[in-house]
Short mmCIF file of C-alpha atoms in Angstrom, two decimals:
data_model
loop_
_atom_site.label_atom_id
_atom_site.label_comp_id
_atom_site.label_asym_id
_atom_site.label_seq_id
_atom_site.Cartn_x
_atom_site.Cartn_y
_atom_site.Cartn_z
CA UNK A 1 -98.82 136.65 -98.21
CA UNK A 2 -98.71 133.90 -100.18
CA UNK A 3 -103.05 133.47 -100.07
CA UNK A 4 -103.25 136.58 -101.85
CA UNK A 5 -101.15 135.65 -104.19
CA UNK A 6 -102.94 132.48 -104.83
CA UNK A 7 -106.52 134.83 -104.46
CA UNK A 8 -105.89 136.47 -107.98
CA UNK A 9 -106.48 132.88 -110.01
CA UNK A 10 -108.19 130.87 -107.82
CA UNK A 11 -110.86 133.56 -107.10
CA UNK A 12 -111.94 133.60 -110.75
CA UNK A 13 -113.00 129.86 -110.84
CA UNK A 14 -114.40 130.30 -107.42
CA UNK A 15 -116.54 132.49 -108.63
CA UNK A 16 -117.95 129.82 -111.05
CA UNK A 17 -118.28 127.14 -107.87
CA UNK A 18 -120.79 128.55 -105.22
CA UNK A 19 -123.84 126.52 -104.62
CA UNK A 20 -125.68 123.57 -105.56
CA UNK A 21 -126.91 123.62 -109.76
CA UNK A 22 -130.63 124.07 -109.04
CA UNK A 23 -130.58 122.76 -105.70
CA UNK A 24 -129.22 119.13 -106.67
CA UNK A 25 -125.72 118.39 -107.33
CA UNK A 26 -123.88 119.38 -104.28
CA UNK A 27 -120.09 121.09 -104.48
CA UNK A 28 -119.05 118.23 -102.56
CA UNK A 29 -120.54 115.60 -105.21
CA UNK A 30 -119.10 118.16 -108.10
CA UNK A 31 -115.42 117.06 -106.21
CA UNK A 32 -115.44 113.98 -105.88
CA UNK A 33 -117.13 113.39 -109.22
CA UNK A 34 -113.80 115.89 -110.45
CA UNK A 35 -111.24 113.76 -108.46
CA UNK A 36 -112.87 110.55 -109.70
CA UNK A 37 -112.55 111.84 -113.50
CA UNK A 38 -109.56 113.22 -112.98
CA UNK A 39 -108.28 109.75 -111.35
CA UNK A 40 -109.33 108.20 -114.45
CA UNK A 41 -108.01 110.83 -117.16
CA UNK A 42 -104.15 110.50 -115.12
CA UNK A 43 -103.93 106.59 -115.05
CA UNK A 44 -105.29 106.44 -119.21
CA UNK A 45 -102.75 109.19 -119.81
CA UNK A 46 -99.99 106.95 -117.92
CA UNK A 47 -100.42 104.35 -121.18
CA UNK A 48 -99.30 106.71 -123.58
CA UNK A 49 -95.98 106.89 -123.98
CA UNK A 50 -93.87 110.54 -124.43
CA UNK A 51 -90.16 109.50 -123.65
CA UNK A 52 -88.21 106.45 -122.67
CA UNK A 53 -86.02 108.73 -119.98
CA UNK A 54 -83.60 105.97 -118.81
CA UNK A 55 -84.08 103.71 -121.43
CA UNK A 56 -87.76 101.60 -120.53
CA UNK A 57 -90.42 102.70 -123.56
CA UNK A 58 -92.89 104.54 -121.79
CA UNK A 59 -91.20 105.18 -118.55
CA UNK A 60 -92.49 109.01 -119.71
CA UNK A 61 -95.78 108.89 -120.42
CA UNK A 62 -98.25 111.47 -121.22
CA UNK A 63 -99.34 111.25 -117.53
CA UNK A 64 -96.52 114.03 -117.14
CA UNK A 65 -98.98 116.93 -118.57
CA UNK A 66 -102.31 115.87 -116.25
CA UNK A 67 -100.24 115.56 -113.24
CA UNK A 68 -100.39 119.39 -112.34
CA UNK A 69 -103.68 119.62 -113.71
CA UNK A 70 -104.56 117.57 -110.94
CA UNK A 71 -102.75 119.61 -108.41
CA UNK A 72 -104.46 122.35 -110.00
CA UNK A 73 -108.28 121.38 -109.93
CA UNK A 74 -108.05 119.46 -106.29
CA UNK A 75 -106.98 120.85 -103.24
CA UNK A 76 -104.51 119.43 -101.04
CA UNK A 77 -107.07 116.55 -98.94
CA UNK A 78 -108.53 115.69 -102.05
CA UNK A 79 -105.77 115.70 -103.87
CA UNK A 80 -103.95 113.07 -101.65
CA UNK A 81 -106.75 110.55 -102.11
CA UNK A 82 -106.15 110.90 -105.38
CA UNK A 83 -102.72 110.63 -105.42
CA UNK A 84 -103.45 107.41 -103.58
CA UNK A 85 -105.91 106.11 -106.45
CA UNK A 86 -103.89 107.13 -109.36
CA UNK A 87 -100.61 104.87 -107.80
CA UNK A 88 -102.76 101.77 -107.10
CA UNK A 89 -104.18 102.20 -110.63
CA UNK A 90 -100.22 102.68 -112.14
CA UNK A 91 -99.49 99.80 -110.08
CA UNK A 92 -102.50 97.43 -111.30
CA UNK A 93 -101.79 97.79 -115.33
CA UNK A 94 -98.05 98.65 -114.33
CA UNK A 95 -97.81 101.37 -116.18
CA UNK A 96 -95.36 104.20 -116.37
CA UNK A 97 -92.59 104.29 -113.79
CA UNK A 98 -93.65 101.43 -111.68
CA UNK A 99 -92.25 98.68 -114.19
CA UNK A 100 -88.67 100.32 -113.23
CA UNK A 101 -89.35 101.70 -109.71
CA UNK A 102 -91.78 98.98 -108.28
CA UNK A 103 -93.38 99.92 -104.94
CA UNK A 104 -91.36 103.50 -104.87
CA UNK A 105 -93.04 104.17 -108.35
CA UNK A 106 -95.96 105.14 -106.04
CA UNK A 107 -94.49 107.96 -104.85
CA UNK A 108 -93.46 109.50 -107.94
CA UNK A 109 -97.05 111.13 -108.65
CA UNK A 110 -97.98 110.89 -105.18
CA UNK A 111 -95.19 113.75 -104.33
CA UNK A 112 -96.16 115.21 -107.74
CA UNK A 113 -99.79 116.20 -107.08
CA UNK A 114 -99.75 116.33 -103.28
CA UNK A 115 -96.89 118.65 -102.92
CA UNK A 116 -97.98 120.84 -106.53
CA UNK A 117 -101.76 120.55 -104.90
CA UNK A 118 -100.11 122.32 -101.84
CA UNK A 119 -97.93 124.87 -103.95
CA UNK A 120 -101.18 125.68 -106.07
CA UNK A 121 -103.55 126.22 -102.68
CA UNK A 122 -101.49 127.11 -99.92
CA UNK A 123 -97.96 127.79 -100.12
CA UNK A 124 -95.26 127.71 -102.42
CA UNK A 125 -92.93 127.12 -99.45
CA UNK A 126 -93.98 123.03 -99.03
CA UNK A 127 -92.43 122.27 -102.39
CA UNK A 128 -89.69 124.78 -102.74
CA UNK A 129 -88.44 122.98 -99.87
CA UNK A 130 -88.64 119.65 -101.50
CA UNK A 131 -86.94 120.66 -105.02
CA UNK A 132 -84.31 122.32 -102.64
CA UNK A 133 -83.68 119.19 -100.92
CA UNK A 134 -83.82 116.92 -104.38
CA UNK A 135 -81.01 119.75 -105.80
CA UNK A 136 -78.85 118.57 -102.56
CA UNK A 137 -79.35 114.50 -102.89
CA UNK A 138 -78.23 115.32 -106.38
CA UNK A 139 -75.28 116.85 -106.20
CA UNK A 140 -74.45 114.86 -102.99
CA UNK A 141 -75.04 111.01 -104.55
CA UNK A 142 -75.71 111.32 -108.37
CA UNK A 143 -72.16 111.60 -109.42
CA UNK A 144 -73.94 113.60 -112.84
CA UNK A 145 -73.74 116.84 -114.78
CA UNK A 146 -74.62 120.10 -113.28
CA UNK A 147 -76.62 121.24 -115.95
CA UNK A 148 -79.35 118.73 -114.46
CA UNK A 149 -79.94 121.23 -112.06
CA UNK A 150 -80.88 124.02 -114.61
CA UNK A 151 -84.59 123.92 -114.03
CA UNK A 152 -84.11 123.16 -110.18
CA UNK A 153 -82.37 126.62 -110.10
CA UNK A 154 -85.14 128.28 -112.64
CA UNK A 155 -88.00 126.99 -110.05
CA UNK A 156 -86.45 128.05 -107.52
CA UNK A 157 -85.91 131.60 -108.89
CA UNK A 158 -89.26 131.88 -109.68
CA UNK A 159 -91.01 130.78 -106.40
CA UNK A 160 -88.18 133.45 -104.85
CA UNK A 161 -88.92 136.05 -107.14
CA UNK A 162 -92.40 135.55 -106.80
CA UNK A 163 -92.69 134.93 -103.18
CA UNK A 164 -90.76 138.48 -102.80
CA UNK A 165 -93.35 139.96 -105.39
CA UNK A 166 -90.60 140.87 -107.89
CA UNK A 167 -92.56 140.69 -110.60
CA UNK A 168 -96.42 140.02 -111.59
CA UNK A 169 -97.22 137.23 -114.58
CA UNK A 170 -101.05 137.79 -114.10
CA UNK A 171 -103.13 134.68 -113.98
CA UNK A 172 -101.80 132.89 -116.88
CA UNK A 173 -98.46 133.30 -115.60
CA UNK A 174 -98.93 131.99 -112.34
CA UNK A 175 -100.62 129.27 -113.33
CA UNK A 176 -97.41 128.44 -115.18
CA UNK A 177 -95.12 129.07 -112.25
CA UNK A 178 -97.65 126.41 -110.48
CA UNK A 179 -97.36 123.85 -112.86
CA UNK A 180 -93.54 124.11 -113.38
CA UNK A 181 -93.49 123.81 -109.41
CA UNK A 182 -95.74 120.24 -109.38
CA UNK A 183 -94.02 118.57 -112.59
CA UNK A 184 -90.84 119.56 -110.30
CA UNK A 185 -92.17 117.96 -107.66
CA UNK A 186 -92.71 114.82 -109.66
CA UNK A 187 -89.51 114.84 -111.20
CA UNK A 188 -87.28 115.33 -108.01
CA UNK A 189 -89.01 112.09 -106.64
CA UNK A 190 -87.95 110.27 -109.53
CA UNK A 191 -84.52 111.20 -109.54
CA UNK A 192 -83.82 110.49 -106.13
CA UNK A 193 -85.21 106.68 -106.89
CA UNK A 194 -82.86 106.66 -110.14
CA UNK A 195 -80.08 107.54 -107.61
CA UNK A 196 -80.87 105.67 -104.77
CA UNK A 197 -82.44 102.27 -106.31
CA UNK A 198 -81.87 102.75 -110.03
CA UNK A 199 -77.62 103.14 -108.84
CA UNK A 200 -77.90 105.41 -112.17
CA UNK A 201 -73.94 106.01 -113.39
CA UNK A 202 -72.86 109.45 -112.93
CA UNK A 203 -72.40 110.22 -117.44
CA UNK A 204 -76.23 108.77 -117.87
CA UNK A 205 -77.48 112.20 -116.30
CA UNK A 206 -75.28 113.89 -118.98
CA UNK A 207 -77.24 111.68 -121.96
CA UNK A 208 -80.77 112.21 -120.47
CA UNK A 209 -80.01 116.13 -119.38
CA UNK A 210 -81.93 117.33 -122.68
CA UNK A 211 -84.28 114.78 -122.75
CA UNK A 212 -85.11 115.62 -119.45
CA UNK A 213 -85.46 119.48 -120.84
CA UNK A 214 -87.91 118.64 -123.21
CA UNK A 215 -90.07 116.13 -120.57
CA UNK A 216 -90.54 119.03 -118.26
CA UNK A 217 -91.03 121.67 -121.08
CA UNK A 218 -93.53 119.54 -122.37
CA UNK A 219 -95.40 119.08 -118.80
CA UNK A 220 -95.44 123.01 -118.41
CA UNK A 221 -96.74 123.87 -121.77
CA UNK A 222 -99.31 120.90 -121.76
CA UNK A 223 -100.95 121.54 -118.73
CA UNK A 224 -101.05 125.21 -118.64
CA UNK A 225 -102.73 125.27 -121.68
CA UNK A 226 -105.44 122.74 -120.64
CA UNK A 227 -105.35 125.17 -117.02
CA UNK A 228 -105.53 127.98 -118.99
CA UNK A 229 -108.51 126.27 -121.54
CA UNK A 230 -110.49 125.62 -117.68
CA UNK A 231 -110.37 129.16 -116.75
CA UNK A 232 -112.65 130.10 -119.39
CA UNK A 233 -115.22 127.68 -118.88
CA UNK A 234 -115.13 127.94 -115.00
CA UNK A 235 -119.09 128.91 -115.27
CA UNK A 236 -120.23 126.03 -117.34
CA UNK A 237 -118.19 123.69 -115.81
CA UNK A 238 -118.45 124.89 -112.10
CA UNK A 239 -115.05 124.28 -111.17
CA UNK A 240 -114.00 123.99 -107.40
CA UNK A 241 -111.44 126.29 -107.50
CA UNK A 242 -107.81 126.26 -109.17
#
């Protein structure tokens, strides 16, 4: 079920992937030459600063927006190695969430692209079982407000709704749903290290709840867009698939 859904929006870039250009540059050079850009674009984005979050400047960084692109443009093996390179490069100019997080920091976009990579290309079912568990260690350990768990429940509509084909968005609106799922992803991983390591009092969550609102607004919107910006030049670009 869920590859046909998937079919609609990943078939049109497809379309724009095929063979070699001319017989020279090979798909498989066109991805890793994608994963090594987009490796690059993530960890230069992660210096630019969108929110302070808990209170570091630049704990939110603009990182927030390519994150589902990635999970987007890479598929789930490629997307893991480069989940792997964009940590080690957060963690050698410590940038971001590692300052706060240290060594957990790594899994914060690690979860992020790996798990949205898997929502985007296989099934919506790998991370809607994450955020489901991240909505439990919440309200289990945080101690915080539960309008925190606002977008958990929206996400988790959505996947639901769409899973059970309640409703179609078309391309552009599944590409949404996909990148709401990923910067999800990201942002359950981080919450469970502000509440397990961070100790993070239970009235903070109440302070950073619209803060939080606008970070994840901003991810959806931002990297949509640049999705939706791809889409159109799938051809020139040649585009593995999203």
């Amino acid at each position: 079920m869920e590859k046909s859904n998937h079919g609609s929006v990943q078939g049109e870039v497809k379309a724009g992937a095929g063979t070699a250009t001319n017989g020279v540059v090979s798909p498989n050079t066109r991805r890793l030459a994608l994963a090594a850009l987009l490796v690059s674009l993530y960890v230069a984005a992660n210096s630019i600063p969108i929110d302070a979050f808990i209170g570091g400047a630049g704990f939110i960084t603009a990182g927030i927006i390519l994150l589902p692109v990635v999970s987007g443009l890479l598929r789930p093996r490629a997307a893991f190695i480069a989940a792997v390179l964009a940590s080690i490069g957060l963690l050698a100019f410590q940038l971001s969430i590692i300052p706060i997080f240290g060594f957990y920091g790594l899994l914060v976009p690690t979860m992020g692209i790996v798990l949205g990579s898997l929502g985007f290309h296989r099934s919506l079912a790998y991370p809607a079982v994450y955020i489901v568990l991240g909505a439990v260690w919440y309200v289990l350990f945080s101690g915080g407000t539960i309008f925190w768990l606002v977008p958990y429940a929206l996400v988790i509509g959505l996947i639901a709704a769409k899973q059970a084909r309640i409703f179609k968005l078309g391309k552009k609106g599944d590409l949404t749903i996909y990148c709401f799922v990923a910067t999800m992803c990201e942002l359950v991983t981080m919450n469970i290290g502000s509440i397990s390591l961070l100790n993070l009092p239970g009235p903070a969550w109440l302070i950073i709840t619209p803060f939080m609102f606008l970070e994840r607004a901003v991810a959806v919107v931002g990297s949509s867009s640049i999705l939706f910006g791809l889409l159109r030049l799938k051809g020139p670009l040649r585009l593995e698939g999203i």
